[in-house]
Coordinates of C-alpha atoms in Angstrom, one line a residue:
M1 CA -1.3 -17.6 24.8
T2 CA -1.8 -18.3 21.1
A3 CA -5.6 -18.8 21.5
E4 CA -5.9 -15.6 23.6
L5 CA -3.8 -13.7 21.1
Q6 CA -6.1 -14.9 18.2
V7 CA -9.1 -13.8 20.2
R8 CA -7.6 -10.4 20.8
L9 CA -6.8 -9.9 17.2
M10 CA -10.3 -11.0 16.1
E11 CA -11.7 -8.4 18.5
L12 CA -9.7 -5.8 16.6
S13 CA -11.2 -7.0 13.3
A14 CA -7.8 -8.1 12.2
P15 CA -7.3 -9.7 8.7
G16 CA -7.9 -13.4 8.7
Q17 CA -4.4 -13.8 7.3
L18 CA -2.9 -12.3 10.5
V19 CA -5.2 -14.3 12.8
D20 CA -4.1 -17.5 11.1
W21 CA -0.4 -16.4 10.9
V22 CA 0.0 -16.0 14.7
Q23 CA -1.1 -19.6 15.5
P24 CA 2.4 -21.2 15.7
F25 CA 3.9 -18.2 17.6
P26 CA 4.0 -17.9 21.4
D27 CA 3.4 -14.1 21.4
L28 CA 2.8 -11.1 19.1
E29 CA 6.4 -10.0 19.1
S30 CA 7.6 -13.4 17.7
C31 CA 4.9 -13.2 15.0
W32 CA 5.9 -9.6 14.2
N33 CA 9.6 -10.5 13.8
A34 CA 8.8 -13.3 11.4
C35 CA 6.0 -11.7 9.4
R36 CA 6.7 -11.1 5.7
S37 CA 3.5 -9.3 4.9
P38 CA 4.1 -5.5 4.9
E39 CA 0.4 -4.6 4.5
V40 CA -0.6 -6.8 7.5
M41 CA 2.2 -5.3 9.6
L42 CA 1.3 -1.8 8.8
W43 CA -2.4 -2.5 9.3
L44 CA -1.7 -3.8 12.8
A45 CA 0.6 -0.9 13.7
A46 CA -2.0 1.6 12.4
R47 CA -4.8 -0.2 14.3
L48 CA -3.0 0.0 17.6
C49 CA -1.6 3.5 17.2
G50 CA -2.3 5.5 20.4
T51 CA -0.3 8.6 20.0
A52 CA 0.4 11.2 17.3
G53 CA 4.0 10.1 17.2
E54 CA 3.1 6.5 16.5
R55 CA 0.7 7.6 13.7
R56 CA 3.5 9.7 12.1
A57 CA 5.9 6.8 12.2
V58 CA 3.4 4.6 10.4
V59 CA 2.8 7.3 7.8
S60 CA 6.5 7.7 7.4
C61 CA 6.8 4.0 6.4
L62 CA 4.1 4.5 3.8
A63 CA 5.9 7.4 2.3
E64 CA 9.2 5.5 2.1
L65 CA 7.5 2.5 0.5
T66 CA 5.8 4.8 -2.0
R67 CA 9.0 6.5 -2.9
R68 CA 10.8 3.2 -3.4
A69 CA 8.1 2.0 -5.7
G70 CA 8.2 5.2 -7.7
R71 CA 12.0 5.0 -8.1
A72 CA 11.8 1.4 -9.2
S73 CA 9.7 2.4 -12.2
Q74 CA 10.7 4.6 -15.2
H75 CA 7.1 5.5 -15.8
A76 CA 5.8 6.7 -12.3
D77 CA 3.9 10.0 -12.5
P78 CA 5.6 13.0 -10.9
S79 CA 2.6 13.3 -8.5
V80 CA 4.0 10.1 -6.8
E81 CA 7.2 11.8 -5.7
R82 CA 5.3 15.0 -4.8
A83 CA 2.9 13.0 -2.6
A84 CA 5.8 11.2 -0.8
C85 CA 7.6 14.5 -0.2
T86 CA 4.4 16.1 1.1
V87 CA 3.8 13.2 3.4
E88 CA 7.3 13.3 4.7
T89 CA 7.1 17.1 5.2
W90 CA 4.0 16.6 7.3
V91 CA 5.8 13.9 9.4
R92 CA 8.7 16.2 10.1
T93 CA 7.2 19.7 10.3
G94 CA 3.5 19.4 9.7
A95 CA 2.5 20.2 6.1
G96 CA -0.9 21.7 5.8
L97 CA -4.0 19.5 5.4
D98 CA -4.8 21.2 2.1
E99 CA -1.4 20.2 0.8
L100 CA -2.0 16.6 1.7
L101 CA -5.4 16.5 0.2
A102 CA -4.1 18.2 -3.0
A103 CA -1.3 15.5 -3.2
E104 CA -3.9 12.8 -2.8
R105 CA -6.1 14.3 -5.6
A106 CA -3.1 14.6 -7.9
A107 CA -2.1 10.9 -7.3
L108 CA -5.7 9.8 -7.9
D109 CA -5.8 11.6 -11.2
A110 CA -2.5 9.9 -12.2
A111 CA -4.0 6.5 -11.1
A112 CA -7.1 7.1 -13.2
W113 CA -5.1 8.0 -16.3
A114 CA -2.7 5.0 -15.8
G115 CA -5.8 2.7 -15.4
I116 CA -7.2 3.9 -18.7
V117 CA -3.8 3.3 -20.4
A118 CA -3.5 -0.1 -18.8
A119 CA -7.0 -1.2 -20.0
E120 CA -6.3 0.0 -23.5
Q121 CA -2.9 -1.7 -23.7
G122 CA -4.4 -4.9 -22.3
A123 CA -7.1 -5.0 -24.9
R124 CA -4.5 -4.2 -27.6
A125 CA -2.3 -7.1 -26.5
R126 CA -5.3 -9.5 -26.6
R127 CA -6.2 -8.4 -30.1
L128 CA -2.6 -8.7 -31.3
F129 CA -2.1 -12.2 -29.8
R130 CA -5.4 -13.4 -31.4
S131 CA -4.2 -12.2 -34.8
A132 CA -0.5 -13.4 -34.4
P133 CA 0.6 -16.4 -36.5
R134 CA 0.4 -19.7 -34.5
G135 CA 3.6 -21.5 -33.8
R136 CA 5.8 -18.6 -34.9
A137 CA 7.2 -17.1 -31.7
A138 CA 9.6 -14.9 -33.6
S139 CA 7.0 -13.4 -36.0
F140 CA 6.4 -9.7 -36.4
G141 CA 2.8 -10.1 -35.0
T142 CA 4.0 -11.9 -31.9
G143 CA 6.6 -9.3 -31.3
R144 CA 4.0 -6.5 -31.5
A145 CA 1.8 -8.4 -29.0
L146 CA 4.6 -8.9 -26.6
G147 CA 5.4 -5.2 -26.8
A148 CA 1.8 -4.4 -26.0
V149 CA 2.0 -6.7 -22.9
A150 CA 5.1 -4.8 -21.8
D151 CA 3.2 -1.5 -22.2
W152 CA 0.3 -2.9 -20.2
R153 CA 2.7 -4.0 -17.4
E154 CA 4.3 -0.5 -17.3
A155 CA 0.9 1.2 -17.1
D156 CA -0.4 -1.2 -14.5
Q157 CA 2.6 -0.6 -12.4
A158 CA 2.2 3.1 -12.7
W159 CA -1.5 2.7 -11.6
Q160 CA -0.4 0.7 -8.5
I161 CA 2.3 3.3 -7.6
A162 CA -0.2 6.2 -7.9
L163 CA -2.7 4.4 -5.7
A164 CA 0.0 3.8 -3.1
A165 CA 0.8 7.5 -3.2
A166 CA -2.8 8.5 -2.9
G167 CA -3.3 6.1 0.1
A168 CA -0.2 7.5 1.8
A169 CA -1.4 11.1 1.4
R170 CA -4.9 10.2 2.6
A171 CA -3.5 8.4 5.7
A172 CA -1.4 11.4 6.5
A173 CA -4.4 13.7 6.1
E174 CA -6.5 11.7 8.4
A175 CA -3.7 11.5 11.0
A176 CA -3.4 15.3 10.7
R177 CA -7.1 15.6 11.4
A178 CA -6.8 13.3 14.3
E179 CA -4.1 15.5 15.9
A180 CA -6.4 18.5 15.6
A181 CA -9.4 16.5 17.0
P182 CA -10.2 15.9 20.7
A183 CA -7.7 13.7 22.5
D184 CA -10.1 10.7 22.7
S185 CA -10.7 10.4 18.9
G186 CA -8.6 8.7 16.3
P187 CA -8.1 9.1 12.5
A188 CA -11.4 7.4 11.6
D189 CA -13.3 9.6 14.0
A190 CA -11.6 12.7 12.6
A191 CA -12.5 11.6 9.1
R192 CA -16.2 11.4 9.9
A193 CA -16.1 14.7 11.7
G194 CA -14.4 16.2 8.6
G195 CA -17.2 15.0 6.4
G196 CA -15.1 12.5 4.4
A197 CA -14.3 8.8 4.5
V198 CA -10.8 7.7 5.3
V199 CA -10.6 5.8 2.1
S200 CA -11.8 7.3 -1.2
G201 CA -13.8 4.8 -3.2
A202 CA -12.7 6.5 -6.4
S203 CA -9.1 5.6 -5.6
G204 CA -9.7 1.9 -5.7
I205 CA -8.5 1.6 -2.2
S206 CA -11.0 -0.5 -0.3
G207 CA -11.3 -2.6 2.8
A208 CA -9.5 -5.7 1.8
S209 CA -8.4 -6.3 5.4
G210 CA -11.8 -7.3 6.5
A211 CA -12.4 -4.3 8.7
P212 CA -15.2 -1.8 7.7
A213 CA -14.3 0.2 4.7
G214 CA -13.3 3.7 5.8
D215 CA -11.0 2.7 8.7
W216 CA -7.7 4.5 8.8
E217 CA -5.8 1.2 9.2
N218 CA -7.4 -0.1 6.0
C219 CA -6.1 2.9 4.1
V220 CA -2.6 2.3 5.5
G221 CA -2.7 -1.5 4.7
E222 CA -4.0 -0.9 1.2
S223 CA -1.4 1.7 0.4
A224 CA 1.4 -0.7 1.5
H225 CA -0.2 -3.4 -0.6
Y226 CA -0.1 -1.4 -3.8
A227 CA 3.5 -0.2 -3.1
V228 CA 4.7 -3.8 -2.6
R229 CA 2.9 -5.0 -5.7
A230 CA 4.5 -2.2 -7.7
L231 CA 7.9 -3.0 -6.4
S232 CA 7.5 -6.7 -7.3
R233 CA 6.4 -5.7 -10.8
S234 CA 9.8 -4.0 -11.3
R235 CA 11.4 -7.4 -11.3
T236 CA 9.1 -10.2 -12.6
G237 CA 8.5 -13.0 -10.1
Q238 CA 10.1 -11.1 -7.2
H239 CA 7.0 -10.4 -5.0
D240 CA 8.3 -12.4 -2.1
A241 CA 11.7 -10.6 -2.2
A242 CA 10.0 -7.2 -2.4
A243 CA 7.7 -8.1 0.5
R244 CA 10.6 -9.3 2.7
K245 CA 12.5 -6.0 2.0
A246 CA 9.5 -3.9 2.9
A247 CA 8.9 -6.0 6.1
R248 CA 12.5 -5.4 7.1
L249 CA 12.1 -1.7 6.6
I250 CA 9.0 -1.6 8.8
R251 CA 10.7 -3.6 11.6
R252 CA 13.6 -1.1 11.5
R253 CA 11.3 1.8 11.8
L254 CA 8.5 0.5 14.0
P255 CA 8.5 -1.6 17.2
C256 CA 6.1 -4.4 17.6
P257 CA 2.7 -3.0 18.5
R258 CA 1.3 -3.6 22.0
L259 CA -2.1 -5.1 22.6
D260 CA -2.4 -3.9 26.2

C-alpha cells in the first residue's frame, strides 16, 4: 500500500516532504495521525477538498492559527486580528468577498511595513555588532547590538504573522469564489475566472510546496507555515513544540482526507 500511496500523492503534486513521510506508514490515516507538519497537513486537506463545507473547515483552521500567532506577539498589527475575524465570519455566516479582499490588502500592507522595519533593524544590529568592543559581552555597545537583534526579531515575527493573516484571507476569498462558481470548479478555477491568482506575489506567499504557484492549496499551506514560524518565534527554540500544537489543532478540527 505504501508504494501505491506515494504514487497517488505524487499524482497530486504533493510536497516531497509528504511523499517521503508516508513511506513507513501502512495508510494515509496512520500518516495523518503521526504528522507534525501543520503546513503539510493543511496542504493535503486543501488539495483534497471536495465540498464547500470542507473548504470552510480548512479556512477555519487557518484563521485560528493566525489568531494564535497574533496573540502570541505583543507587536502584531491590528489588521491580523481583523483578518482572522473576517475569515471566521465568512466561515460562519458568509462575509462578503470585498471584505475578505480588503482584509488581505490590509494584512499585506502591514507585512510590507514590518518587512521594512525588520530589514532596518537587521542592518542596524550588524553595524552595532561590528563596532562593539571585542571580548566585552557586558559593554554598552554590545547591549545596544543585542537590543537591535531583539527589535529585528519582533519585526520579523510581525511580518510572518501579517503574511499568515493575508494568506488566510486570500484562501477564504478564493473558497468564496469557488462556492459562487459552477459546481465542477474549485478555488483555483474560481481565481482564474475572477482575474486574479490565488496567491499574491506581493505577499511573499509562493509555491513552496512544489505545486504550481497560484494553487489554492499552496496558499493554505504557506499561510500555515508563516503562522507556525511566528508561534515558534514567541519562544525561542520552540518550533517543534509550536508545530505539534498546531498539528493537534488540525486533527481535532479535520478528519483525515480521503484519496478516493
